[in-house]
mmCIF file of C-alpha atoms in Angstrom:
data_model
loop_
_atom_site.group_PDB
_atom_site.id
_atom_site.type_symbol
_atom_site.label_atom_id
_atom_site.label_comp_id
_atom_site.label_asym_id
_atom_site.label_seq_id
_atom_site.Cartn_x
_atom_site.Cartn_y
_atom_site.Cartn_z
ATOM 1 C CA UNK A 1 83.012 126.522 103.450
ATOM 2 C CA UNK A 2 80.994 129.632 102.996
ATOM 3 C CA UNK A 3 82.154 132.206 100.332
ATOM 4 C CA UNK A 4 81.072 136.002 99.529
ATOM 5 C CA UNK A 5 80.590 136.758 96.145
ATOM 6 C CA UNK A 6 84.425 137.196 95.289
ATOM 7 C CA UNK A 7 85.599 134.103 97.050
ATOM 8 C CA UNK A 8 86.489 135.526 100.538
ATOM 9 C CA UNK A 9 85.114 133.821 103.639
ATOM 10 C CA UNK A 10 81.495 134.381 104.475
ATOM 11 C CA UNK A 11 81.047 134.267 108.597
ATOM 12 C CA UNK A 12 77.768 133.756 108.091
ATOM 13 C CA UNK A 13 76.806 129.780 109.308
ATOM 14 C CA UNK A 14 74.579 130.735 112.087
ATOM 15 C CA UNK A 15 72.647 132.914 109.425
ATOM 16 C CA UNK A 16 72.675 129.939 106.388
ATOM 17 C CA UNK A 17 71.387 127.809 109.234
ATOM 18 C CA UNK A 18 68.674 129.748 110.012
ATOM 19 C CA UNK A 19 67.936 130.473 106.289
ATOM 20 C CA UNK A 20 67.382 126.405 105.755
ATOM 21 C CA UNK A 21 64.509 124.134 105.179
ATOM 22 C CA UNK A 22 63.935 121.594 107.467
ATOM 23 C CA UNK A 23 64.537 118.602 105.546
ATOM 24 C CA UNK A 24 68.134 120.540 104.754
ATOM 25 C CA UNK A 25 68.710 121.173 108.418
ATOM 26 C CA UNK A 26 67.959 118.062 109.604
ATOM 27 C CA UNK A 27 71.211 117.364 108.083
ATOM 28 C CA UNK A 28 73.286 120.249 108.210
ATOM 29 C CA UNK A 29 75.265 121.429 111.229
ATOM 30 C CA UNK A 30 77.642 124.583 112.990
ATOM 31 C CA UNK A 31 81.270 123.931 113.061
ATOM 32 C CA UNK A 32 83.885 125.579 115.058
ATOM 33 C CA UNK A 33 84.628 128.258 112.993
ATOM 34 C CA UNK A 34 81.536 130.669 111.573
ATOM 35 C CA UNK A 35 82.524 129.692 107.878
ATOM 36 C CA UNK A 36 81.896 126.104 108.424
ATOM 37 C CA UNK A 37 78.773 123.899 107.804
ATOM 38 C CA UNK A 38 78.825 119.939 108.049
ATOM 39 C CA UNK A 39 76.790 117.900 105.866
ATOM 40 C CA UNK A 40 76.208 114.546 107.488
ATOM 41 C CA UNK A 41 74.157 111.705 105.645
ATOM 42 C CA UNK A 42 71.804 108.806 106.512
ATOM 43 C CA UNK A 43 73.183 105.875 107.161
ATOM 44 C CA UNK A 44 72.803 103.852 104.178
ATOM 45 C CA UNK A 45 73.279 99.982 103.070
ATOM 46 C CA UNK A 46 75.720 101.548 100.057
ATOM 47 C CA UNK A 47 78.099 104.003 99.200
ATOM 48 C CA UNK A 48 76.648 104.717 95.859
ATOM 49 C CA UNK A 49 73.119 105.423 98.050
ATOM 50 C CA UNK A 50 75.285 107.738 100.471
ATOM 51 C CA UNK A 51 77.038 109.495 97.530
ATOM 52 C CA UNK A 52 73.361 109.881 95.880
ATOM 53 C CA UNK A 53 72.157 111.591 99.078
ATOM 54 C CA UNK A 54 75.213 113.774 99.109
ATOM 55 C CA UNK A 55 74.866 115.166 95.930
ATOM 56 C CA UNK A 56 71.181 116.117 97.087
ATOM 57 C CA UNK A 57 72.234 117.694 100.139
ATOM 58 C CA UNK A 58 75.058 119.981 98.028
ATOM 59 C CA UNK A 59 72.817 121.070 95.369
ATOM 60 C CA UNK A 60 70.123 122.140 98.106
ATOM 61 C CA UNK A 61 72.822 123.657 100.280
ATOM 62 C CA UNK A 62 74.302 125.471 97.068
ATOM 63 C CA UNK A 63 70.395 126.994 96.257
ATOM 64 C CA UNK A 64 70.174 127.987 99.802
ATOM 65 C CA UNK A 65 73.198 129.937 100.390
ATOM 66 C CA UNK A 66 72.928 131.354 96.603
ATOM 67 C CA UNK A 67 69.319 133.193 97.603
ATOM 68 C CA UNK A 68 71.694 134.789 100.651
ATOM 69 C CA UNK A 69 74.133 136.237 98.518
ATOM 70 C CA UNK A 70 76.773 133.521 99.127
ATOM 71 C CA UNK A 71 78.182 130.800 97.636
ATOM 72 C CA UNK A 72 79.446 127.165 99.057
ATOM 73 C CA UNK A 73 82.973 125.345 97.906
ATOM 74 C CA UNK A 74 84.447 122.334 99.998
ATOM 75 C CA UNK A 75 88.707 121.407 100.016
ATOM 76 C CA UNK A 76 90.746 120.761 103.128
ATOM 77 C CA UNK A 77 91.421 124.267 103.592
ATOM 78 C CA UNK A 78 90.038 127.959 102.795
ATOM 79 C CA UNK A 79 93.370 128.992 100.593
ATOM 80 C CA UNK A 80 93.166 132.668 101.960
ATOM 81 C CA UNK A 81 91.861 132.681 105.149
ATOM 82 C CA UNK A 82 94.543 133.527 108.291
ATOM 83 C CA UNK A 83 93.981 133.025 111.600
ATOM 84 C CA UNK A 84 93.801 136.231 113.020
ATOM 85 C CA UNK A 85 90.566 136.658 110.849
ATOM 86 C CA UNK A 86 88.725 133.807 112.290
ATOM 87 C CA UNK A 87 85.876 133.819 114.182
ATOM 88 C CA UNK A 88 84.211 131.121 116.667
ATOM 89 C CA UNK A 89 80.897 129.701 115.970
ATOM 90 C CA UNK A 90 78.393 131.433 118.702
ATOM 91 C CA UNK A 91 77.201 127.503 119.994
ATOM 92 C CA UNK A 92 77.640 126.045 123.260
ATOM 93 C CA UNK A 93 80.182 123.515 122.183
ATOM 94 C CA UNK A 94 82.413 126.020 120.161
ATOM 95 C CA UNK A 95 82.197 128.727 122.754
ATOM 96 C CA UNK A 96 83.435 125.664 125.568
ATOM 97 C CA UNK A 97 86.186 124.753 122.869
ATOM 98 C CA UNK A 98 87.207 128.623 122.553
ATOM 99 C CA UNK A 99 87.362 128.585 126.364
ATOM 100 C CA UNK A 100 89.319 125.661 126.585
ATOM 101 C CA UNK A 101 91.832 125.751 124.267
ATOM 102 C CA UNK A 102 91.820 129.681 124.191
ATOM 103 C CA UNK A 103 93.528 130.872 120.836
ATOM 104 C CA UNK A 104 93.978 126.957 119.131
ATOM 105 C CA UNK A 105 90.500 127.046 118.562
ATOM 106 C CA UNK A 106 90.957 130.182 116.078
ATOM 107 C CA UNK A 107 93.227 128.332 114.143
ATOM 108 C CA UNK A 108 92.861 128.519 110.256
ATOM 109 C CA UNK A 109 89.489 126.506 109.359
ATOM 110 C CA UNK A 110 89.752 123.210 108.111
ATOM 111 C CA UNK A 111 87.509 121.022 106.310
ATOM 112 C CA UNK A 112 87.491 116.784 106.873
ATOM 113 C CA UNK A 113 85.204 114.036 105.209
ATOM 114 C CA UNK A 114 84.430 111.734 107.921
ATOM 115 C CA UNK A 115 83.191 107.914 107.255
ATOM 116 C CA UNK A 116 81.040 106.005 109.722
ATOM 117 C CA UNK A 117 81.083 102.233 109.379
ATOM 118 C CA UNK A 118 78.509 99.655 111.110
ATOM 119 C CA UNK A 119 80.352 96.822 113.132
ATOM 120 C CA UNK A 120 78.099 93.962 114.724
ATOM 121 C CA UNK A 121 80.101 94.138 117.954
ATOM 122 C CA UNK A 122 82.285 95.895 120.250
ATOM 123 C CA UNK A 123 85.599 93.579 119.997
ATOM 124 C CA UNK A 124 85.440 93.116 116.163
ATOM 125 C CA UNK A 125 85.196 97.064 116.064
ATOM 126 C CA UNK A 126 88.326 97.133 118.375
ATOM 127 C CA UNK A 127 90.135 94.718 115.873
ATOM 128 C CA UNK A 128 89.465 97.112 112.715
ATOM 129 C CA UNK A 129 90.099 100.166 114.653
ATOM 130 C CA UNK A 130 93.324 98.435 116.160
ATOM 131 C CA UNK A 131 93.731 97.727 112.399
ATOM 132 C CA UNK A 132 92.931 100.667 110.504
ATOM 133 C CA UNK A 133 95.645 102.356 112.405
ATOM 134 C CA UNK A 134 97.934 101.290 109.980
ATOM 135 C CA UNK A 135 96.160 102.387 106.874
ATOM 136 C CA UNK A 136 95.816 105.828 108.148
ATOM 137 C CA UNK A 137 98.873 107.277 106.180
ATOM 138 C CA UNK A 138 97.326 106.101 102.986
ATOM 139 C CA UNK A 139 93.749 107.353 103.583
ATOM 140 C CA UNK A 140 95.816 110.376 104.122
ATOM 141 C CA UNK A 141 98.112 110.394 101.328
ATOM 142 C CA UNK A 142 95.308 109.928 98.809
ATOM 143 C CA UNK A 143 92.564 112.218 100.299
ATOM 144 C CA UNK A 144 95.633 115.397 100.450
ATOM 145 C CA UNK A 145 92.992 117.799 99.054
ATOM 146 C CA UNK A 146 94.982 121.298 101.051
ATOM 147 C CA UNK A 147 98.233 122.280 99.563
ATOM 148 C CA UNK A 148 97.184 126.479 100.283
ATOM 149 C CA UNK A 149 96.977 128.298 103.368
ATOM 150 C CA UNK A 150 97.022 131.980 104.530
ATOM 151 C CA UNK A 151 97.285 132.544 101.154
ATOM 152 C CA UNK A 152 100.130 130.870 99.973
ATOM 153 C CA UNK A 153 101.335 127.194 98.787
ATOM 154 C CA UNK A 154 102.458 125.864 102.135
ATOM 155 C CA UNK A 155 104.723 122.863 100.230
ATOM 156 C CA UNK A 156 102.108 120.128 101.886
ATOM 157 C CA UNK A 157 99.887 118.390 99.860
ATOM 158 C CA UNK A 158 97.024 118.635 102.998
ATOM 159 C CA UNK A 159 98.437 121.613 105.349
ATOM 160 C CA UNK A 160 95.222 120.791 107.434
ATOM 161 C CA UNK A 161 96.659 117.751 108.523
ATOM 162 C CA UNK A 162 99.335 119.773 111.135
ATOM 163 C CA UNK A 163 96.689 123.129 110.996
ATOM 164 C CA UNK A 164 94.371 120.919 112.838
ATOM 165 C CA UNK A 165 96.966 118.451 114.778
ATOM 166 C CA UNK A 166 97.102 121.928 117.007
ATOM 167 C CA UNK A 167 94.321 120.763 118.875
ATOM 168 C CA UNK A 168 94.692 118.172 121.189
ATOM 169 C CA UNK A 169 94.054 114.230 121.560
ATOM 170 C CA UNK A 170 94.299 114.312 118.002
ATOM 171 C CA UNK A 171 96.435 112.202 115.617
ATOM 172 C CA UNK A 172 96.570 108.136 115.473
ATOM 173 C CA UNK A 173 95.645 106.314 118.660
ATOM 174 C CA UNK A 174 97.389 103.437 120.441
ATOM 175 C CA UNK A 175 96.379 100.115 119.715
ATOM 176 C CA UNK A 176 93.879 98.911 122.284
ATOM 177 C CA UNK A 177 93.341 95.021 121.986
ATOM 178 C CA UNK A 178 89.825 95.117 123.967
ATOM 179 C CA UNK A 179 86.725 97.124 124.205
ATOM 180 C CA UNK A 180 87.019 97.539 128.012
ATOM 181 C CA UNK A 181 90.779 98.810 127.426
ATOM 182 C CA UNK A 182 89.093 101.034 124.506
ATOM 183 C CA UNK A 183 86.322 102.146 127.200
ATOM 184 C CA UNK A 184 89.088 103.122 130.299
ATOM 185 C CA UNK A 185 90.903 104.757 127.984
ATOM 186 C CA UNK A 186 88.387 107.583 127.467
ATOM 187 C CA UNK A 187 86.941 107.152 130.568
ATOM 188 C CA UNK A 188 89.417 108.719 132.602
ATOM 189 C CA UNK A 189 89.247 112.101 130.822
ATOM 190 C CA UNK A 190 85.784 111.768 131.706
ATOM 191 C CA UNK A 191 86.175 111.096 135.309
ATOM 192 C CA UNK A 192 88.804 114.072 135.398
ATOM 193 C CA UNK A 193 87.194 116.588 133.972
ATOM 194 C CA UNK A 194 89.638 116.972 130.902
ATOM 195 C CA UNK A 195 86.221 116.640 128.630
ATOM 196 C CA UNK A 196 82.846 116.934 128.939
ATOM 197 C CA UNK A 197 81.983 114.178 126.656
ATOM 198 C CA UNK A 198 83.588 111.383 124.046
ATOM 199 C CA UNK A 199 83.495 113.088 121.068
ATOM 200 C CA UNK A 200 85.894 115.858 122.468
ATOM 201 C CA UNK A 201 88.750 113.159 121.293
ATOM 202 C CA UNK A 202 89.881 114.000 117.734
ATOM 203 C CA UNK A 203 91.528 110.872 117.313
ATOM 204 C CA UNK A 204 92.245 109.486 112.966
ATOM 205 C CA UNK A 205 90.157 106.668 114.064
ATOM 206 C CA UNK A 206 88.049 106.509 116.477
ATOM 207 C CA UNK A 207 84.533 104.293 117.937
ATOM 208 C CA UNK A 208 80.788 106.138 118.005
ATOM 209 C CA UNK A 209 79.145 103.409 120.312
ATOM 210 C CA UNK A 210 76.262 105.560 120.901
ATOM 211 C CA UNK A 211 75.812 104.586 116.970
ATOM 212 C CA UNK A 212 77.522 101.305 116.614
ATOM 213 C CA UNK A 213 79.991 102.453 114.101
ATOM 214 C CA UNK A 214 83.949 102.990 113.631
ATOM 215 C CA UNK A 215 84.805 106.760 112.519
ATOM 216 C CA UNK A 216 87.378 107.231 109.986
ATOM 217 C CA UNK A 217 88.183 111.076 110.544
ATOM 218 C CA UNK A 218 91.598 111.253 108.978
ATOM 219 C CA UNK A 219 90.642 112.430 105.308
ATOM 220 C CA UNK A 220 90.806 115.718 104.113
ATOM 221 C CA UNK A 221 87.430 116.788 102.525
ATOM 222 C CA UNK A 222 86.840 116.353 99.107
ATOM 223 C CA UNK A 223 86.337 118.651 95.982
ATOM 224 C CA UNK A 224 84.600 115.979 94.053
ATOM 225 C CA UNK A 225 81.684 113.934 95.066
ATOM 226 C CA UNK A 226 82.975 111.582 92.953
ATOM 227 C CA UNK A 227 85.820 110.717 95.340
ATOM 228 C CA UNK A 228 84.249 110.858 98.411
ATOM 229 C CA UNK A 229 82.353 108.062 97.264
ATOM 230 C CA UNK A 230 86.034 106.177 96.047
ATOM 231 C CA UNK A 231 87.465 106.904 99.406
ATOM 232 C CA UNK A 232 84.170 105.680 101.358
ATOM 233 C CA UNK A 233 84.563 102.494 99.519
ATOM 234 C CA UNK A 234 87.459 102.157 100.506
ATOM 235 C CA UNK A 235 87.092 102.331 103.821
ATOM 236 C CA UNK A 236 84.119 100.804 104.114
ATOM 237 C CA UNK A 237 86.233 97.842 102.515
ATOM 238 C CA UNK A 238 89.255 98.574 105.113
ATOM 239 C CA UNK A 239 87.436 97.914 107.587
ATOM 240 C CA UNK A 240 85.356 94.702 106.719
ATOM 241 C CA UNK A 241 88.924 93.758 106.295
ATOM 242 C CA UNK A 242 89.667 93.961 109.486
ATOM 243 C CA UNK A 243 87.286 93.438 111.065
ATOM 244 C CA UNK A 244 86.918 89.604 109.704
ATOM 245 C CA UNK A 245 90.581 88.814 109.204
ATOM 246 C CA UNK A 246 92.993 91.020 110.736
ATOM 247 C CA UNK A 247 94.856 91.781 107.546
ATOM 248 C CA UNK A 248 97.661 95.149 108.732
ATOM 249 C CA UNK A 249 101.262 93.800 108.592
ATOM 250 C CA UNK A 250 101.961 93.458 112.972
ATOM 251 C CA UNK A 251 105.362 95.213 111.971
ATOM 252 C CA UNK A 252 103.771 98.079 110.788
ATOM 253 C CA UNK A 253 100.399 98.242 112.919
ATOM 254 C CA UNK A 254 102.425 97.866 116.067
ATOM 255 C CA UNK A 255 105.310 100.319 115.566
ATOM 256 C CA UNK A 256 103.780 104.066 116.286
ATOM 257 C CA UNK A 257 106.894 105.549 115.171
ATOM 258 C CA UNK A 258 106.924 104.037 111.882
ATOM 259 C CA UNK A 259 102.962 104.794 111.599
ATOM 260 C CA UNK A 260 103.786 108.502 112.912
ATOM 261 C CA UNK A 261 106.501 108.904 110.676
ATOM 262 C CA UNK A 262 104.145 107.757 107.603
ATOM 263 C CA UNK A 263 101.439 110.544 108.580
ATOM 264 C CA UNK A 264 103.686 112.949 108.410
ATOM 265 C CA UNK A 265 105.340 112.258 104.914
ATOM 266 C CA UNK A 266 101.643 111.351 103.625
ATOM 267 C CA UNK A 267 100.553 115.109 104.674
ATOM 268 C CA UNK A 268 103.544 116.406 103.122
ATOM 269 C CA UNK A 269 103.777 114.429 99.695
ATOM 270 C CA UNK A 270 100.183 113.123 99.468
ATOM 271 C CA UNK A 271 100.406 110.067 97.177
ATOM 272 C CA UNK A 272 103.971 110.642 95.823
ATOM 273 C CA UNK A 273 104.733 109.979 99.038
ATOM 274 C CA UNK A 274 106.880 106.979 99.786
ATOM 275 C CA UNK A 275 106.188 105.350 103.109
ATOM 276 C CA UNK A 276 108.265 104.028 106.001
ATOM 277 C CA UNK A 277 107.844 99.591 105.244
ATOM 278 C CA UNK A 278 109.933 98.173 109.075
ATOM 279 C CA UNK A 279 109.136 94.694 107.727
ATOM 280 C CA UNK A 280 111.338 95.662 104.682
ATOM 281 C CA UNK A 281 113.556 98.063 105.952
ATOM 282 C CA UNK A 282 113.282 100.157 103.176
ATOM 283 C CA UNK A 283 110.438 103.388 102.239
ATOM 284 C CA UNK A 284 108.252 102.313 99.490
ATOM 285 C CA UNK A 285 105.519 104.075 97.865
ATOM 286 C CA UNK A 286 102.133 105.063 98.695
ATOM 287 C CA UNK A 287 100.764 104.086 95.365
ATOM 288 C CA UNK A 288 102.107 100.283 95.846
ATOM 289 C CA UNK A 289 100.700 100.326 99.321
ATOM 290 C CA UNK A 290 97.166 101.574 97.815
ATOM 291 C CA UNK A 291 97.067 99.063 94.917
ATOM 292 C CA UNK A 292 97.999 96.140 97.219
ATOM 293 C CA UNK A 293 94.735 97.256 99.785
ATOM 294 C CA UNK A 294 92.492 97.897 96.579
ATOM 295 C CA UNK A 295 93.597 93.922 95.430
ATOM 296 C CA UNK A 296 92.767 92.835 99.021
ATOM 297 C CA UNK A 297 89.370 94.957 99.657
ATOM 298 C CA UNK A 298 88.220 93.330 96.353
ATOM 299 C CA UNK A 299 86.176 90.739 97.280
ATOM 300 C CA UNK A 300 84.805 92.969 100.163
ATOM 301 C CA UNK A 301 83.674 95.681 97.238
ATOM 302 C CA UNK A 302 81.625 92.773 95.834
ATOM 303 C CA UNK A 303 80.336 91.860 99.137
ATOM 304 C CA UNK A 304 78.732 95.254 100.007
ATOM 305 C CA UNK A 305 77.997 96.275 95.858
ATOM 306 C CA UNK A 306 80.797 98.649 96.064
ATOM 307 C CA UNK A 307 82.765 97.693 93.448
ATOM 308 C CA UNK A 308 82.170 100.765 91.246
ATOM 309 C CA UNK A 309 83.407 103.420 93.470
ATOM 310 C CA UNK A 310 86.124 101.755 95.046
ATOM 311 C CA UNK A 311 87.672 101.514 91.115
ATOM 312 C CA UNK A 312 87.131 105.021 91.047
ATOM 313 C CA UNK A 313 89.954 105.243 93.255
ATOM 314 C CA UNK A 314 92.129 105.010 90.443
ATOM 315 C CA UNK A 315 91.082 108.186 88.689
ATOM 316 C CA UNK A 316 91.647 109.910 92.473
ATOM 317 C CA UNK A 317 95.374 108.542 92.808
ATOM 318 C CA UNK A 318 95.659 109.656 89.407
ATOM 319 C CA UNK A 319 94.469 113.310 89.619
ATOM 320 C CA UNK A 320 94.916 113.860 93.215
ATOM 321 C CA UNK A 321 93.554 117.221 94.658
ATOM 322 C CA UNK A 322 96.616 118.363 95.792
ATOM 323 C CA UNK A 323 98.208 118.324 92.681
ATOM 324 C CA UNK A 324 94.860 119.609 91.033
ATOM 325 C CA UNK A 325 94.674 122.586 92.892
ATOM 326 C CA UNK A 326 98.410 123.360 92.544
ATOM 327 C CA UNK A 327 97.732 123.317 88.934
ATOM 328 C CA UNK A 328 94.267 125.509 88.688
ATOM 329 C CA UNK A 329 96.147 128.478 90.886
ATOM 330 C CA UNK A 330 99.156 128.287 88.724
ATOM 331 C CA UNK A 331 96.565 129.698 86.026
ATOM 332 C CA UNK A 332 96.278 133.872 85.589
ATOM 333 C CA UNK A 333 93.186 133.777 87.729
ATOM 334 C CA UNK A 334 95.410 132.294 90.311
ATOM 335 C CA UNK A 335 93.866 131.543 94.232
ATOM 336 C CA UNK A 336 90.511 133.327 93.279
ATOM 337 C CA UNK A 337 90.233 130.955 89.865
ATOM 338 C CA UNK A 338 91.559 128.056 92.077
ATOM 339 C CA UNK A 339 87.829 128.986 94.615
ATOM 340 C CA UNK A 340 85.889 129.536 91.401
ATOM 341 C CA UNK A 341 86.301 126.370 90.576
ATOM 342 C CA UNK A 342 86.212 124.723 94.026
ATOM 343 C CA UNK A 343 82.705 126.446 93.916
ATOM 344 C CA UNK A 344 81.608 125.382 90.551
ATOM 345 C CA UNK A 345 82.976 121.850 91.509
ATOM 346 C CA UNK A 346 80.684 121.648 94.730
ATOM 347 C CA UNK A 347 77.733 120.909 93.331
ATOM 348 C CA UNK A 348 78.214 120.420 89.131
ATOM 349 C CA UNK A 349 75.059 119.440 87.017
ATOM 350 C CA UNK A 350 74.223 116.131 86.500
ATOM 351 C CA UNK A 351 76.718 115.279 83.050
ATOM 352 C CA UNK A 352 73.065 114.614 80.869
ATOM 353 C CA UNK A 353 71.407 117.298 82.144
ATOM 354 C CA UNK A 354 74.782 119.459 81.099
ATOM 355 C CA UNK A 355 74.855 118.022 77.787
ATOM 356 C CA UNK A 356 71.218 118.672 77.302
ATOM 357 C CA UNK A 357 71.801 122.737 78.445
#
C-alpha cells in the first residue's frame, strides 16, 4: 500500500510506476485500487531464494516511493481507508472490473500474498488443489494479518477475508477430481461471456496452466518478510503433500459446509480459532490442526531445503499479526503508530547492518 507522509493513502500507483527502474518494474504491477502495487517474484528452486529476492524488491520499492514523497507499508488491509474514498486504477483490466461489477470494485483495498507452486502434471495438480481445499481455513487462520478497517477494529482477525469475498467467484472451489472437469468448469464462463479470461476467477485455490503452477491466493499479506517465507514453506510443503499422497481427511475435504464454516471462524478468530473436525464431531483448534500439517510436511521441508522457514512458522502462530496489530494501536499513537510501524516493518535493515549503525 502507498502512504503520504502522515500515513493516509497515497493514490498515486500509476505515478510510482512510472517513477521505477526497469529492473523494479519488471516486477512490480497496478492493482485495482490506485493505492495498490504487487510485487511478484521469480520463480525460484527455494523459498529462502524467493524470500531473498523479496526483500530486494521492498527495499528498492521503499527508495523509490521515498524520492516521491511517499512511503510503502504492506497488512491485509489499509486501517483507515473507507470505501467511498477509493479510487480505480486507470488500466484496462480495472476500468473492465469497475464496469462490471460497478460499485464492488470500490470496495475498501485489500492486500493478499499469493504462492505459486510447480506441479509436473495436470492431474497431480488437480489432486493437491482438490486437496488443499481443506487446508484453506488454516492458511487463513494463521496468515489473519487485518483486524482494522474504515478506521476501526472490525472484531475479525483478517476483515479482508469478507471485504474482498464481495466480489464474485471468489471463496473455496468445489472439488474437481480431473483436469478436463477442472478445464469445463472455467470454460463455460468463457464461452458465455461472464469473463474475458481465467484469471477473472478469484477462487482460495486455484490452477495457472499458462505457468504450470497451483495458486494459493487465500492468505492475507504479510507485515514481515519473515513470515511470508514461513507461510510459503508451508505451502509449498502442502502441496507436495498432496500432490504425492493425498493426505486431507475425505470427511473434511469433501464436506463444503464444514470447509465453509471453517473459513469463516478462521477470518474471524485467526489462529485462536477452533475449527469444525466432522470426522470427530467435535470443533478443535487451529493450532492442533497446524502442528499436525507442520509434523506431516516435515519430510517434504527436507526434500525442497525448506526446513528453516517452515519452523519459522512457530514464531508466526505465536505472534500472529492480528493480535500484533491489535496490540501496537492500543498504544497512545494509536492507528497512525499502528502504520508507522507497518512502514518501518516493510522493509527493516538487515539485523548486522542495524547493529553496526
Amino acid at each position: 500500500m502507498l502512504l503520504e507522509a502522515d500515513g493516509s493513502p497515497a493514490w498515486r500507483a500509476e505515478d510510482v510506476l512510472r517513477a521505477l527502474p526497469p529492473e523494479l518494474s519488471r516486477h512490480t504491477r497496478g492493482e485495482t485500487h490506485g493505492l495498490a502495487l504487487e510485487i511478484a517474484t521469480d520463480p525460484h528452486a527455494t523459498v529462502a531464494a524467493a524470500a531473498a529476492e523479496l526483500r530486494r524488491l521492498r527495499a528498492g520499492l521503499a527508495e523509490a516511493v521515498r524520492a516521491l514523497g511517499l512511503a510503502a507499508a504492506v497488512a491485509g488491509t489499509h486501517p483507515l481507508v473507507r470505501a467511498e474514498e477509493v479510487e480505480v486504477s486507470p488500466g484496462a483490466r480495472y476500468q473492465y472490473l469497475h464496469a462490471t461489477l460497478r460499485e464492488l470494485a470500490r470496495r475498501e483495498p485489500t492486500f493478499a500474498l499469493h504462492v505459486h507452486v510447480a506441479v509436473p502434471d495436470a492431474e497431480r495438480a488437480v489432486r493437491a488443489l482438490d486437496g488443499m481445499r481443506a487446508h484453506v481455513p488454516v492458511l487463513l487462520a494463521l496468515a489473519a494479518n487485518s483486524p482494522f478497517t474504515r478506521g476501526a477494529d472490525s472484531g475479525l482477525a483478517s476483515a479482508r477475508t469478507p471485504v474482498f469475498q464481495a466480489f464474485p467467484r471468489t471463496g473455496i472451489p468445489r472439488a474437481f477430481g480431473s483436469y478436463a472437469a477442472y478445464v469445463e468448469a472455467v470454460d463455460v464462463l468463457l464461452r458465455c461471456g461472464a469473463i474475458p479470461e481465467p484469471t477473472f476467477i478469484w477462487w482460495d485455490v486455484r490452477l495457472q496452466p499458462q505457468l504450470g503452477t497451483l495458486e494459493v491466493r487465500v492468505m492475507d499479506a504479510q507485515t514481515r518478510i519473515r513470515d511470508t517465507a514461513a507461510l510459503a514453506a508451508l505451502v509449498q510443503c502442502l502441496v507436495r503433500l498432496e500432490a504425492l499422497d493425498g493426505y486431507a481427511e475425505p470427511a473434511l475435504r469433501d464436506c463444503p459446509e464444514a470447509l465453509d464454516e471453517n473459513r469463516f471462524l478462521a477470518a474471524r478468530d485467526g489462529i485462536a480459532a477452533m475449527l469444525v473436525d466432522p470426522a470427530r464431531d467435535r470443533c478443535v483448534p487451529a493450532s492442533g490442526r497446524l502442528a499436525t500439517l507442520v509434523d506431516a510436511c516435515r519430510p517434504h521441508a527436507r526434500a525442497l531445503h525448506c526446513e528453516r522457514e517452515l519452523a519459522m512458522l512457530a514464531h508466526l502462530a505465536g505472534d500472529p499479526g492480528a493480535a500484533r496489530q491489535r496490540a501496537i494501536a492500543s498504544e497512545p499513537a494509536g492507528l497512525p503508530g499502528l502504520l508507522d510501524v507497518l512502514e518501518g516493518d516493510f522493509s527493516p535493515p538487515r539485523p548486522r547492518l542495524a547493529a553496526a549503525a
